[in-house]
mmCIF file of C-alpha atoms in Angstrom:
data_model
loop_
_atom_site.group_PDB
_atom_site.id
_atom_site.type_symbol
_atom_site.label_atom_id
_atom_site.label_comp_id
_atom_site.label_asym_id
_atom_site.label_seq_id
_atom_site.Cartn_x
_atom_site.Cartn_y
_atom_site.Cartn_z
ATOM 1 C CA MET A 1 76.039 98.257 90.942
ATOM 2 C CA ALA A 2 78.372 101.235 91.144
ATOM 3 C CA VAL A 3 77.051 104.186 93.140
ATOM 4 C CA ILE A 4 76.557 107.547 91.418
ATOM 5 C CA LEU A 5 77.251 110.567 93.599
ATOM 6 C CA THR A 6 75.797 114.019 93.009
ATOM 7 C CA ASP A 7 78.006 117.090 92.895
ATOM 8 C CA GLN A 8 76.685 118.045 96.351
ATOM 9 C CA GLU A 9 77.624 114.640 97.803
ATOM 10 C CA ILE A 10 81.041 114.880 96.191
ATOM 11 C CA ALA A 11 81.571 118.369 97.650
ATOM 12 C CA ARG A 12 80.515 117.164 101.091
ATOM 13 C CA LEU A 13 83.003 114.282 100.953
ATOM 14 C CA ILE A 14 85.795 116.601 99.841
ATOM 15 C CA GLU A 15 85.018 118.966 102.722
ATOM 16 C CA GLU A 16 84.752 116.254 105.369
ATOM 17 C CA ALA A 17 87.689 116.590 107.747
ATOM 18 C CA LYS A 18 90.285 113.850 107.289
ATOM 19 C CA PRO A 19 92.543 113.554 110.324
ATOM 20 C CA LEU A 20 95.895 111.963 109.530
ATOM 21 C CA PRO A 21 97.505 109.558 112.016
ATOM 22 C CA SER A 22 100.502 110.819 113.982
ATOM 23 C CA ASP A 23 102.865 108.599 111.970
ATOM 24 C CA TYR A 24 101.316 109.434 108.593
ATOM 25 C CA GLN A 25 104.638 110.552 107.104
ATOM 26 C CA VAL A 26 106.038 107.057 107.629
ATOM 27 C CA LYS A 27 102.856 105.466 106.328
ATOM 28 C CA ILE A 28 102.926 107.382 103.038
ATOM 29 C CA GLN A 29 106.546 106.652 102.176
ATOM 30 C CA THR A 30 106.285 105.097 98.737
ATOM 31 C CA ARG A 31 107.755 101.669 98.033
ATOM 32 C CA PRO A 32 109.093 100.423 94.697
ATOM 33 C CA LYS A 33 106.960 98.042 92.653
ATOM 34 C CA ARG A 34 107.307 97.072 88.996
ATOM 35 C CA GLY A 35 107.980 100.296 87.121
ATOM 36 C CA HIS A 36 106.690 102.656 89.791
ATOM 37 C CA LYS A 37 106.632 103.498 93.497
ATOM 38 C CA GLU A 38 103.383 103.256 95.402
ATOM 39 C CA ARG A 39 101.710 103.560 98.796
ATOM 40 C CA GLU A 40 98.187 103.618 100.134
ATOM 41 C CA LEU A 41 96.701 104.799 103.401
ATOM 42 C CA ASP A 42 93.146 104.105 104.593
ATOM 43 C CA LEU A 43 91.524 106.892 106.602
ATOM 44 C CA ASN A 44 88.267 107.562 108.416
ATOM 45 C CA GLY A 45 86.695 110.951 107.898
ATOM 46 C CA ALA A 46 85.392 112.961 110.844
ATOM 47 C CA SER A 47 81.817 112.092 109.792
ATOM 48 C CA GLY A 48 82.599 108.402 109.463
ATOM 49 C CA SER A 49 83.218 108.108 105.709
ATOM 50 C CA ASP A 50 85.907 105.709 104.543
ATOM 51 C CA PHE A 51 88.655 107.201 102.410
ATOM 52 C CA ARG A 52 91.861 105.969 100.857
ATOM 53 C CA LEU A 53 94.902 107.999 99.885
ATOM 54 C CA VAL A 54 96.676 106.445 96.884
ATOM 55 C CA LEU A 55 100.145 107.566 95.825
ATOM 56 C CA ARG A 56 101.973 106.572 92.639
ATOM 57 C CA GLN A 57 105.163 107.754 90.929
ATOM 58 C CA SER A 58 106.955 106.334 87.913
ATOM 59 C CA LEU A 59 110.476 105.003 88.462
ATOM 60 C CA PHE A 60 111.396 106.132 84.949
ATOM 61 C CA ASN A 61 109.946 109.635 84.886
ATOM 62 C CA PRO A 62 109.567 111.661 88.116
ATOM 63 C CA LEU A 63 107.027 113.932 86.415
ATOM 64 C CA ASP A 64 104.693 110.971 85.956
ATOM 65 C CA PHE A 65 102.834 110.736 89.279
ATOM 66 C CA SER A 66 99.414 110.580 90.870
ATOM 67 C CA ALA A 67 98.108 111.539 94.300
ATOM 68 C CA ILE A 68 94.534 110.324 94.616
ATOM 69 C CA LEU A 69 91.761 110.707 97.170
ATOM 70 C CA ILE A 70 89.377 107.768 96.972
ATOM 71 C CA TYR A 71 86.029 107.380 98.707
ATOM 72 C CA ARG A 72 84.914 103.868 99.635
ATOM 73 C CA PRO A 73 81.095 103.646 99.769
ATOM 74 C CA PRO A 74 79.701 101.390 102.521
ATOM 75 C CA ASN A 75 78.811 97.776 101.684
ATOM 76 C CA SER A 76 80.668 97.839 98.384
ATOM 77 C CA ASN A 77 84.103 97.156 97.000
ATOM 78 C CA GLN A 78 83.846 100.241 94.779
ATOM 79 C CA LEU A 79 86.682 102.759 94.774
ATOM 80 C CA PHE A 80 85.289 106.173 93.908
ATOM 81 C CA ARG A 81 87.998 108.645 92.875
ATOM 82 C CA LEU A 82 87.128 112.065 94.265
ATOM 83 C CA ARG A 83 90.311 113.912 93.296
ATOM 84 C CA ARG A 84 93.485 113.023 91.418
ATOM 85 C CA TYR A 85 96.567 115.229 91.179
ATOM 86 C CA ASN A 86 98.518 114.168 88.099
ATOM 87 C CA GLY A 87 101.951 114.959 86.796
ATOM 88 C CA LYS A 88 102.849 116.048 83.300
ATOM 89 C CA SER A 89 103.314 112.809 81.384
ATOM 90 C CA HIS A 90 100.315 112.598 79.078
ATOM 91 C CA GLU A 91 97.661 114.667 77.387
ATOM 92 C CA HIS A 92 94.172 114.792 78.814
ATOM 93 C CA THR A 93 90.826 115.220 77.054
ATOM 94 C CA ASN A 94 87.613 116.457 78.667
ATOM 95 C CA SER A 95 85.184 114.879 76.227
ATOM 96 C CA ILE A 96 82.107 116.878 77.305
ATOM 97 C CA GLU A 97 83.866 120.248 77.110
ATOM 98 C CA GLY A 98 85.975 119.230 74.093
ATOM 99 C CA LYS A 99 89.169 120.465 75.753
ATOM 100 C CA VAL A 100 92.591 118.832 75.305
ATOM 101 C CA PHE A 101 95.754 119.853 77.169
ATOM 102 C CA TYR A 102 99.227 118.675 78.168
ATOM 103 C CA ASP A 103 100.177 119.928 81.623
ATOM 104 C CA PHE A 104 100.120 119.117 85.329
ATOM 105 C CA HIS A 105 96.452 118.650 86.086
ATOM 106 C CA ILE A 106 93.802 117.918 88.702
ATOM 107 C CA HIS A 107 91.028 115.415 88.095
ATOM 108 C CA GLN A 108 87.742 115.920 89.946
ATOM 109 C CA ALA A 109 84.755 113.628 90.284
ATOM 110 C CA THR A 110 81.643 115.139 88.689
ATOM 111 C CA GLN A 111 78.046 114.084 88.405
ATOM 112 C CA ARG A 112 77.860 114.908 84.681
ATOM 113 C CA TYR A 113 80.613 112.481 83.661
ATOM 114 C CA GLN A 114 79.101 109.689 85.754
ATOM 115 C CA GLU A 115 75.775 110.299 84.038
ATOM 116 C CA ILE A 116 77.231 109.653 80.568
ATOM 117 C CA GLY A 117 78.826 106.406 81.802
ATOM 118 C CA ALA A 118 82.357 107.783 81.968
ATOM 119 C CA ARG A 119 84.728 107.325 84.850
ATOM 120 C CA GLU A 120 83.727 109.630 87.730
ATOM 121 C CA ASP A 121 86.964 111.654 87.676
ATOM 122 C CA THR A 122 87.209 112.093 83.900
ATOM 123 C CA PHE A 123 87.010 115.874 84.168
ATOM 124 C CA ALA A 124 90.404 117.508 84.754
ATOM 125 C CA GLU A 125 91.853 120.997 84.703
ATOM 126 C CA PRO A 126 95.448 122.083 84.105
ATOM 127 C CA THR A 127 97.182 123.680 87.067
ATOM 128 C CA GLU A 128 100.287 125.694 87.888
ATOM 129 C CA ARG A 129 99.986 125.007 91.615
ATOM 130 C CA PHE A 130 102.423 122.094 91.541
ATOM 131 C CA ALA A 131 105.300 120.879 89.425
ATOM 132 C CA GLU A 132 106.431 117.833 91.390
ATOM 133 C CA PHE A 133 105.031 115.011 93.498
ATOM 134 C CA GLN A 134 105.355 116.453 97.025
ATOM 135 C CA GLN A 135 103.787 119.748 95.968
ATOM 136 C CA ALA A 136 100.891 117.845 94.404
ATOM 137 C CA LEU A 137 100.376 115.910 97.630
ATOM 138 C CA ASN A 138 100.393 119.156 99.609
ATOM 139 C CA CYS A 139 97.715 120.570 97.290
ATOM 140 C CA LEU A 140 95.613 117.443 97.756
ATOM 141 C CA PHE A 141 95.913 117.726 101.551
ATOM 142 C CA LYS A 142 94.939 121.383 101.479
ATOM 143 C CA ASP A 143 92.066 121.091 99.000
ATOM 144 C CA CYS A 144 90.493 118.035 100.625
ATOM 145 C CA ASN A 145 90.640 119.075 104.277
ATOM 146 C CA PHE A 146 93.288 116.663 105.529
ATOM 147 C CA GLN A 147 94.299 117.476 109.096
ATOM 148 C CA THR A 148 97.868 116.827 110.152
ATOM 149 C CA PRO A 149 98.625 116.046 113.797
ATOM 150 C CA PHE A 150 100.003 119.020 115.706
ATOM 151 C CA ASP A 151 103.760 119.239 115.344
ATOM 152 C CA PRO A 152 105.244 122.556 116.582
ATOM 153 C CA GLN A 153 108.685 121.763 115.116
ATOM 154 C CA ARG A 154 107.292 121.213 111.670
ATOM 155 C CA LYS A 155 105.199 124.347 111.703
ATOM 156 C CA LEU A 156 108.375 126.436 111.895
ATOM 157 C CA PHE A 157 109.609 125.238 108.546
ATOM 158 C CA GLU A 158 106.652 124.484 106.346
ATOM 159 C CA GLU A 159 102.964 124.625 106.024
ATOM 160 C CA PHE A 160 101.872 121.268 104.602
ATOM 161 C CA MET B 1 81.171 114.991 49.641
ATOM 162 C CA THR B 2 83.132 112.619 47.405
ATOM 163 C CA VAL B 3 84.896 109.537 48.713
ATOM 164 C CA GLU B 4 88.179 111.258 47.946
ATOM 165 C CA THR B 5 87.225 114.220 50.133
ATOM 166 C CA ILE B 6 86.130 111.945 52.970
ATOM 167 C CA GLU B 7 89.387 110.023 52.679
ATOM 168 C CA GLN B 8 91.347 113.272 52.770
ATOM 169 C CA ASP B 9 89.379 114.389 55.843
ATOM 170 C CA PHE B 10 90.162 111.098 57.588
ATOM 171 C CA ARG B 11 93.857 111.543 56.785
ATOM 172 C CA ASP B 12 93.904 115.143 57.932
ATOM 173 C CA LYS B 13 92.176 114.352 61.220
ATOM 174 C CA VAL B 14 94.349 111.360 62.038
ATOM 175 C CA CYS B 15 97.551 113.179 61.091
ATOM 176 C CA GLN B 16 96.681 116.307 63.076
ATOM 177 C CA LYS B 17 96.308 114.299 66.239
ATOM 178 C CA LEU B 18 99.659 112.559 65.945
ATOM 179 C CA ARG B 19 102.602 114.756 66.820
ATOM 180 C CA LEU B 20 105.978 114.821 68.556
ATOM 181 C CA ALA B 21 107.380 117.272 71.090
ATOM 182 C CA SER B 22 111.007 117.386 72.107
ATOM 183 C CA GLU B 23 111.736 116.585 75.773
ATOM 184 C CA GLY B 24 115.522 116.676 75.996
ATOM 185 C CA VAL B 25 118.325 114.984 74.140
ATOM 186 C CA SER B 26 117.137 112.217 71.800
ATOM 187 C CA ARG B 27 113.822 112.065 73.596
ATOM 188 C CA TYR B 28 110.371 113.023 72.283
ATOM 189 C CA ARG B 29 106.877 112.898 73.702
ATOM 190 C CA VAL B 30 104.511 111.173 71.256
ATOM 191 C CA PHE B 31 100.999 112.602 71.332
ATOM 192 C CA THR B 32 98.178 110.430 70.058
ATOM 193 C CA PRO B 33 94.396 110.665 70.384
ATOM 194 C CA PHE B 34 94.171 107.323 72.188
ATOM 195 C CA MET B 35 92.966 107.357 75.789
ATOM 196 C CA PHE B 36 92.281 105.455 78.973
ATOM 197 C CA GLU B 37 88.648 105.408 80.108
ATOM 198 C CA ASP B 38 89.210 108.525 82.255
ATOM 199 C CA GLY B 39 90.274 110.836 79.430
ATOM 200 C CA ASP B 40 94.022 110.523 80.094
ATOM 201 C CA HIS B 41 95.876 109.771 76.881
ATOM 202 C CA LEU B 42 98.371 106.954 76.545
ATOM 203 C CA SER B 43 101.820 107.972 77.698
ATOM 204 C CA ILE B 44 104.355 107.312 74.934
ATOM 205 C CA VAL B 45 107.953 108.436 74.618
ATOM 206 C CA LEU B 46 110.271 108.007 71.627
ATOM 207 C CA ARG B 47 113.871 107.847 72.755
ATOM 208 C CA LYS B 48 117.274 106.634 71.710
ATOM 209 C CA GLU B 49 118.576 103.558 73.482
ATOM 210 C CA ASN B 50 121.767 101.621 72.730
ATOM 211 C CA GLY B 51 122.112 103.247 69.334
ATOM 212 C CA GLY B 52 118.546 102.510 68.213
ATOM 213 C CA TRP B 53 115.128 104.064 68.767
ATOM 214 C CA VAL B 54 112.438 102.642 71.029
ATOM 215 C CA LEU B 55 108.903 103.599 71.969
ATOM 216 C CA SER B 56 108.297 103.331 75.709
ATOM 217 C CA ASP B 57 105.439 103.963 78.120
ATOM 218 C CA GLU B 58 107.987 104.488 80.949
ATOM 219 C CA GLY B 59 105.875 102.370 83.296
ATOM 220 C CA HIS B 60 102.777 104.555 82.945
ATOM 221 C CA THR B 61 100.322 101.942 81.669
ATOM 222 C CA TYR B 62 100.678 99.529 84.596
ATOM 223 C CA MET B 63 100.861 102.413 87.049
ATOM 224 C CA HIS B 64 97.582 103.815 85.722
ATOM 225 C CA LEU B 65 95.915 100.419 86.087
ATOM 226 C CA THR B 66 97.053 100.197 89.722
ATOM 227 C CA TYR B 67 94.885 103.202 90.662
ATOM 228 C CA ASP B 68 92.118 100.616 91.065
ATOM 229 C CA LEU B 69 93.903 97.288 91.002
ATOM 230 C CA ASP B 70 96.480 95.634 93.163
ATOM 231 C CA GLU B 71 99.695 95.406 91.149
ATOM 232 C CA LYS B 72 99.800 91.659 91.905
ATOM 233 C CA ASP B 73 96.433 91.237 90.146
ATOM 234 C CA LEU B 74 98.124 92.175 86.879
ATOM 235 C CA LEU B 75 100.339 89.129 87.196
ATOM 236 C CA ARG B 76 97.683 86.463 87.578
ATOM 237 C CA GLY B 77 94.467 85.086 86.108
ATOM 238 C CA THR B 78 92.564 86.640 83.222
ATOM 239 C CA ARG B 79 94.384 89.960 83.457
ATOM 240 C CA GLN B 80 97.772 88.311 83.152
ATOM 241 C CA LYS B 81 96.520 86.384 80.091
ATOM 242 C CA ILE B 82 95.183 89.527 78.403
ATOM 243 C CA ILE B 83 98.462 91.329 79.024
ATOM 244 C CA GLY B 84 100.583 88.359 77.897
ATOM 245 C CA ASN B 85 98.586 87.972 74.669
ATOM 246 C CA ALA B 86 98.728 91.703 73.883
ATOM 247 C CA LEU B 87 102.494 91.810 74.387
ATOM 248 C CA SER B 88 103.233 88.771 72.278
ATOM 249 C CA LEU B 89 100.743 89.691 69.528
ATOM 250 C CA PHE B 90 102.320 93.111 68.993
ATOM 251 C CA SER B 91 105.935 92.237 69.900
ATOM 252 C CA VAL B 92 105.978 94.602 72.854
ATOM 253 C CA GLN B 93 108.385 93.887 75.717
ATOM 254 C CA ASP B 94 107.901 94.245 79.454
ATOM 255 C CA ARG B 95 111.085 95.316 81.261
ATOM 256 C CA GLU B 96 110.329 95.484 84.990
ATOM 257 C CA GLY B 97 107.022 97.235 84.400
ATOM 258 C CA GLU B 98 108.147 99.425 81.514
ATOM 259 C CA LEU B 99 106.487 98.498 78.217
ATOM 260 C CA PHE B 100 108.568 99.232 75.132
ATOM 261 C CA ILE B 101 109.024 98.269 71.515
ATOM 262 C CA PRO B 102 112.294 98.581 69.598
ATOM 263 C CA ILE B 103 111.959 100.199 66.177
ATOM 264 C CA PRO B 104 113.701 98.065 63.540
ATOM 265 C CA ASP B 105 114.756 99.305 60.095
ATOM 266 C CA ASP B 106 113.262 102.786 60.434
ATOM 267 C CA GLN B 107 109.744 101.324 60.678
ATOM 268 C CA TYR B 108 108.552 104.064 63.005
ATOM 269 C CA GLY B 109 104.930 104.062 61.866
ATOM 270 C CA ASP B 110 104.519 100.296 62.116
ATOM 271 C CA ALA B 111 106.080 100.238 65.565
ATOM 272 C CA LEU B 112 103.796 103.044 66.760
ATOM 273 C CA TYR B 113 100.665 101.245 65.512
ATOM 274 C CA SER B 114 101.721 98.003 67.213
ATOM 275 C CA PHE B 115 102.614 99.790 70.424
ATOM 276 C CA ILE B 116 99.312 101.677 70.576
ATOM 277 C CA GLN B 117 97.286 98.532 69.890
ATOM 278 C CA ALA B 118 99.105 96.632 72.637
ATOM 279 C CA LEU B 119 98.610 99.441 75.168
ATOM 280 C CA LEU B 120 94.908 99.779 74.317
ATOM 281 C CA LYS B 121 94.345 96.057 74.788
ATOM 282 C CA ILE B 122 96.067 96.239 78.155
ATOM 283 C CA THR B 123 94.103 99.311 79.258
ATOM 284 C CA ASP B 124 90.867 97.390 78.584
ATOM 285 C CA ILE B 125 91.631 95.574 81.822
ATOM 286 C CA SER B 126 90.279 98.623 83.638
ATOM 287 C CA TYR B 127 86.808 97.888 82.202
ATOM 288 C CA LEU B 128 87.058 94.329 83.549
ATOM 289 C CA SER B 129 87.679 95.793 86.982
ATOM 290 C CA ARG B 130 84.781 98.243 86.835
ATOM 291 C CA GLU B 131 82.354 95.447 86.013
ATOM 292 C CA ARG B 132 83.465 93.763 89.178
ATOM 293 C CA VAL B 133 82.104 96.471 91.433
ATOM 294 C CA ARG B 134 79.859 94.544 93.719
ATOM 295 C CA SER B 135 78.109 94.518 97.028
ATOM 296 C CA THR B 136 79.920 93.069 100.013
ATOM 297 C CA PHE B 137 76.619 92.045 101.575
ATOM 298 C CA MET B 138 77.211 88.283 101.444
ATOM 299 C CA GLU B 139 80.650 88.683 103.033
ATOM 300 C CA ASP B 140 79.210 91.026 105.655
ATOM 301 C CA PHE B 141 76.446 88.526 106.394
ATOM 302 C CA ARG B 142 78.929 85.732 106.850
ATOM 303 C CA GLY B 143 81.098 87.835 109.124
ATOM 304 C CA PHE B 144 78.069 88.840 111.160
ATOM 305 C CA MET B 145 76.977 85.218 111.642
ATOM 306 C CA GLU B 146 80.509 84.209 112.628
ATOM 307 C CA GLU B 147 80.473 86.920 115.279
ATOM 308 C CA SER B 148 76.975 86.157 116.527
ATOM 309 C CA VAL B 149 76.830 82.356 116.589
ATOM 310 C CA PRO B 150 79.407 79.998 118.143
ATOM 311 C CA LYS B 151 81.247 77.886 115.590
ATOM 312 C CA ASP B 152 79.774 74.584 116.820
ATOM 313 C CA ARG B 153 76.234 75.962 116.518
ATOM 314 C CA ARG B 154 76.349 77.105 112.875
ATOM 315 C CA GLU B 155 76.889 75.658 109.435
ATOM 316 C CA PHE B 156 77.138 77.763 106.280
ATOM 317 C CA ASP B 157 75.656 76.578 102.964
ATOM 318 C CA TRP B 158 74.027 73.659 104.713
ATOM 319 C CA CYS B 159 72.236 71.020 102.638
ATOM 320 C CA ASP B 160 70.155 68.175 103.992
ATOM 321 C CA PRO B 161 72.359 65.109 103.460
ATOM 322 C CA LYS B 162 69.425 62.690 103.245
ATOM 323 C CA HIS B 163 67.120 64.514 100.823
ATOM 324 C CA ASP B 164 69.538 66.760 98.990
ATOM 325 C CA PRO B 165 72.875 65.002 98.463
ATOM 326 C CA GLN B 166 73.500 67.092 95.322
ATOM 327 C CA GLY B 167 73.178 70.331 97.251
ATOM 328 C CA LYS B 168 70.415 71.941 95.164
ATOM 329 C CA TYR B 169 68.588 73.555 98.092
ATOM 330 C CA PRO B 170 71.212 75.112 100.376
ATOM 331 C CA ILE B 171 70.555 77.178 103.495
ATOM 332 C CA ASP B 172 72.917 80.162 103.845
ATOM 333 C CA CYS B 173 73.406 79.477 107.550
ATOM 334 C CA ARG B 174 71.807 76.758 109.666
ATOM 335 C CA ILE B 175 71.877 77.336 113.415
ATOM 336 C CA ASN B 176 71.607 74.072 115.298
ATOM 337 C CA GLY B 177 71.590 72.805 118.876
ATOM 338 C CA MET B 178 67.913 73.394 119.588
ATOM 339 C CA ALA B 179 64.795 71.306 119.050
ATOM 340 C CA ARG B 180 64.121 73.011 115.730
ATOM 341 C CA PRO B 181 67.092 74.460 113.839
ATOM 342 C CA LEU B 182 66.958 78.054 112.620
ATOM 343 C CA TYR B 183 67.469 78.556 108.892
ATOM 344 C CA VAL B 184 68.966 81.961 108.118
ATOM 345 C CA GLN B 185 68.870 83.207 104.513
ATOM 346 C CA ALA B 186 70.777 86.253 103.209
ATOM 347 C CA LEU B 187 68.853 87.968 100.410
ATOM 348 C CA PRO B 188 70.503 90.588 98.203
ATOM 349 C CA SER B 189 68.193 90.321 95.152
ATOM 350 C CA ASP B 190 64.847 89.189 93.693
ATOM 351 C CA GLU B 191 66.479 86.075 92.306
ATOM 352 C CA ARG B 192 67.935 85.052 95.644
ATOM 353 C CA THR B 193 64.597 85.732 97.343
ATOM 354 C CA ARG B 194 62.808 83.451 94.875
ATOM 355 C CA ASP B 195 65.466 80.747 95.364
ATOM 356 C CA ALA B 196 65.145 81.046 99.149
ATOM 357 C CA MET B 197 61.367 80.645 98.910
ATOM 358 C CA ILE B 198 61.691 77.521 96.756
ATOM 359 C CA THR B 199 64.285 76.132 99.172
ATOM 360 C CA LEU B 200 62.069 76.664 102.219
ATOM 361 C CA LEU B 201 59.084 75.094 100.436
ATOM 362 C CA GLN B 202 61.188 72.102 99.445
ATOM 363 C CA HIS B 203 62.422 71.603 102.997
ATOM 364 C CA GLU B 204 58.803 71.759 104.198
ATOM 365 C CA ARG B 205 57.842 69.174 101.595
ATOM 366 C CA TRP B 206 60.548 66.830 102.877
ATOM 367 C CA GLY B 207 58.939 67.114 106.311
ATOM 368 C CA LEU B 208 61.904 68.798 107.960
ATOM 369 C CA SER B 209 61.173 70.750 111.096
ATOM 370 C CA PHE B 210 62.791 74.219 111.255
ATOM 371 C CA ARG B 211 62.299 77.912 111.986
ATOM 372 C CA SER B 212 63.190 80.509 109.349
ATOM 373 C CA LEU B 213 64.770 83.935 109.328
ATOM 374 C CA ALA B 214 65.584 86.156 106.328
ATOM 375 C CA ILE B 215 67.969 89.114 106.262
ATOM 376 C CA PHE B 216 67.701 91.362 103.214
ATOM 377 C CA GLU B 217 70.446 93.559 101.879
ATOM 378 C CA ASP B 218 67.777 96.183 101.117
ATOM 379 C CA GLN B 219 64.212 94.930 101.273
ATOM 380 C CA GLU B 220 62.887 98.069 99.564
ATOM 381 C CA GLN B 221 64.641 96.977 96.377
ATOM 382 C CA ILE B 222 62.832 93.632 96.209
ATOM 383 C CA ASN B 223 59.968 93.239 93.734
ATOM 384 C CA ARG B 224 56.632 93.543 95.584
ATOM 385 C CA LYS B 225 55.151 90.301 94.224
ATOM 386 C CA VAL B 226 58.310 88.357 95.000
ATOM 387 C CA LEU B 227 58.385 89.782 98.499
ATOM 388 C CA ALA B 228 54.691 89.066 99.110
ATOM 389 C CA ARG B 229 55.074 85.398 98.183
ATOM 390 C CA PHE B 230 58.229 85.067 100.250
ATOM 391 C CA THR B 231 56.505 86.659 103.274
ATOM 392 C CA ASP B 232 53.922 83.871 103.222
ATOM 393 C CA ILE B 233 56.648 81.274 103.685
ATOM 394 C CA CYS B 234 59.264 82.871 105.947
ATOM 395 C CA GLU B 235 58.612 83.370 109.653
ATOM 396 C CA LYS B 236 60.777 86.402 110.412
ATOM 397 C CA GLN B 237 62.447 89.014 108.239
ATOM 398 C CA PHE B 238 64.790 91.944 108.735
ATOM 399 C CA SER B 239 64.800 94.633 106.050
ATOM 400 C CA SER B 240 68.579 95.143 106.097
ATOM 401 C CA LEU B 241 71.652 93.908 107.903
ATOM 402 C CA ASP B 242 73.407 97.158 108.738
ATOM 403 C CA ALA B 243 70.430 98.949 110.271
ATOM 404 C CA ASN B 244 69.377 95.921 112.326
ATOM 405 C CA ARG B 245 72.542 94.308 113.566
ATOM 406 C CA GLU B 246 71.649 94.594 117.250
ATOM 407 C CA ARG B 247 68.069 93.426 116.752
ATOM 408 C CA ILE B 248 69.114 90.453 114.656
ATOM 409 C CA LYS B 249 71.781 89.535 117.191
ATOM 410 C CA LYS B 250 69.223 89.646 120.007
ATOM 411 C CA TYR B 251 66.777 87.585 117.967
ATOM 412 C CA ILE B 252 69.407 84.908 117.323
ATOM 413 C CA GLU B 253 70.637 84.924 120.921
ATOM 414 C CA ASP B 254 67.110 84.185 122.116
ATOM 415 C CA PHE B 255 67.166 81.105 119.913
ATOM 416 C CA LEU B 256 70.568 79.990 121.085
ATOM 417 C CA ILE B 257 69.514 79.828 124.751
ATOM 418 C CA LYS B 258 66.289 77.946 124.045
#
């Protein structure tokens, strides 16, 4: 039986600190598969929750990508998608709100979509915060409290 | 409303939701109302290729499925069959993960219908995957027993060879090497609890001498009547595995040294 998470539980999981390993940049280098590049990284949150970072990008269209934060509930093989940062390669419909758009967008898990039997991250909102894959990943890191290992060299040039 | 008006409304609605948007030279995004289970619409591009037109998903359909599935799972078993049937039924081709359909003789509408139907059949695989969400309790139980009991002292899915050659009354894990073996049952559901009770009663009836231990996935979820009857038969129970690992380990260790 799939777990249903409340909005409060979802918010708590998003806020839980997610320390990245020192070699995370190597571990998230995507590798080519059939039709797309992909990589995954399993992480433990500071409060002990199990998370997975899932990265996908089309080999045919660089604007077709996904950076996903997944929560893995204990004692289950379920993959619960907390957040998904999508490129601009398809329209999206929020069936409850009756809204359709074609843009870069961010999916978020919500209680209300789970309650109608829809996929947990069916709700999405268009965004102007990113327009390519690396920017989307940076937004995911920032929004979901990922913590990068201290690197004084890197700090000089970029912030996430 | 007349049938003619309804028919016109159907046409209007369907037509409104199908449209093209230019995305560069000889390339158009095709918007349709058809979606994956998460509200994302199918990704379809109309573009010129080798002098003709094709509809392509540019690898999006498989990529979307791999959010939850290992890419290798698409190439084997039931999923591979569903995909293979959908492609051949609607004459869609798979070129290294890109699904596409050439458009012959200006038959744009026919090609679009075929392409959409093929993609929708393939996206149904995501429902197959959701139904497979399951507990890992039985695997966790097995791992726990492997950690806690030496290999030569345990046997999983043990059946009494004399009385039960057909294996109808299995014990999840039999710990041996003492005067009376310890039968350990892993119980994730009412049904399994009932089966375990019948199994223990049957072993008693055969005159076998044993001790019994039950580990529930979550005892609070078990039907009260089922649990009450099972309690009469089983010697020792733990309400869950995760919250009692140390206690269960200690309990088993005490048996192993007897």
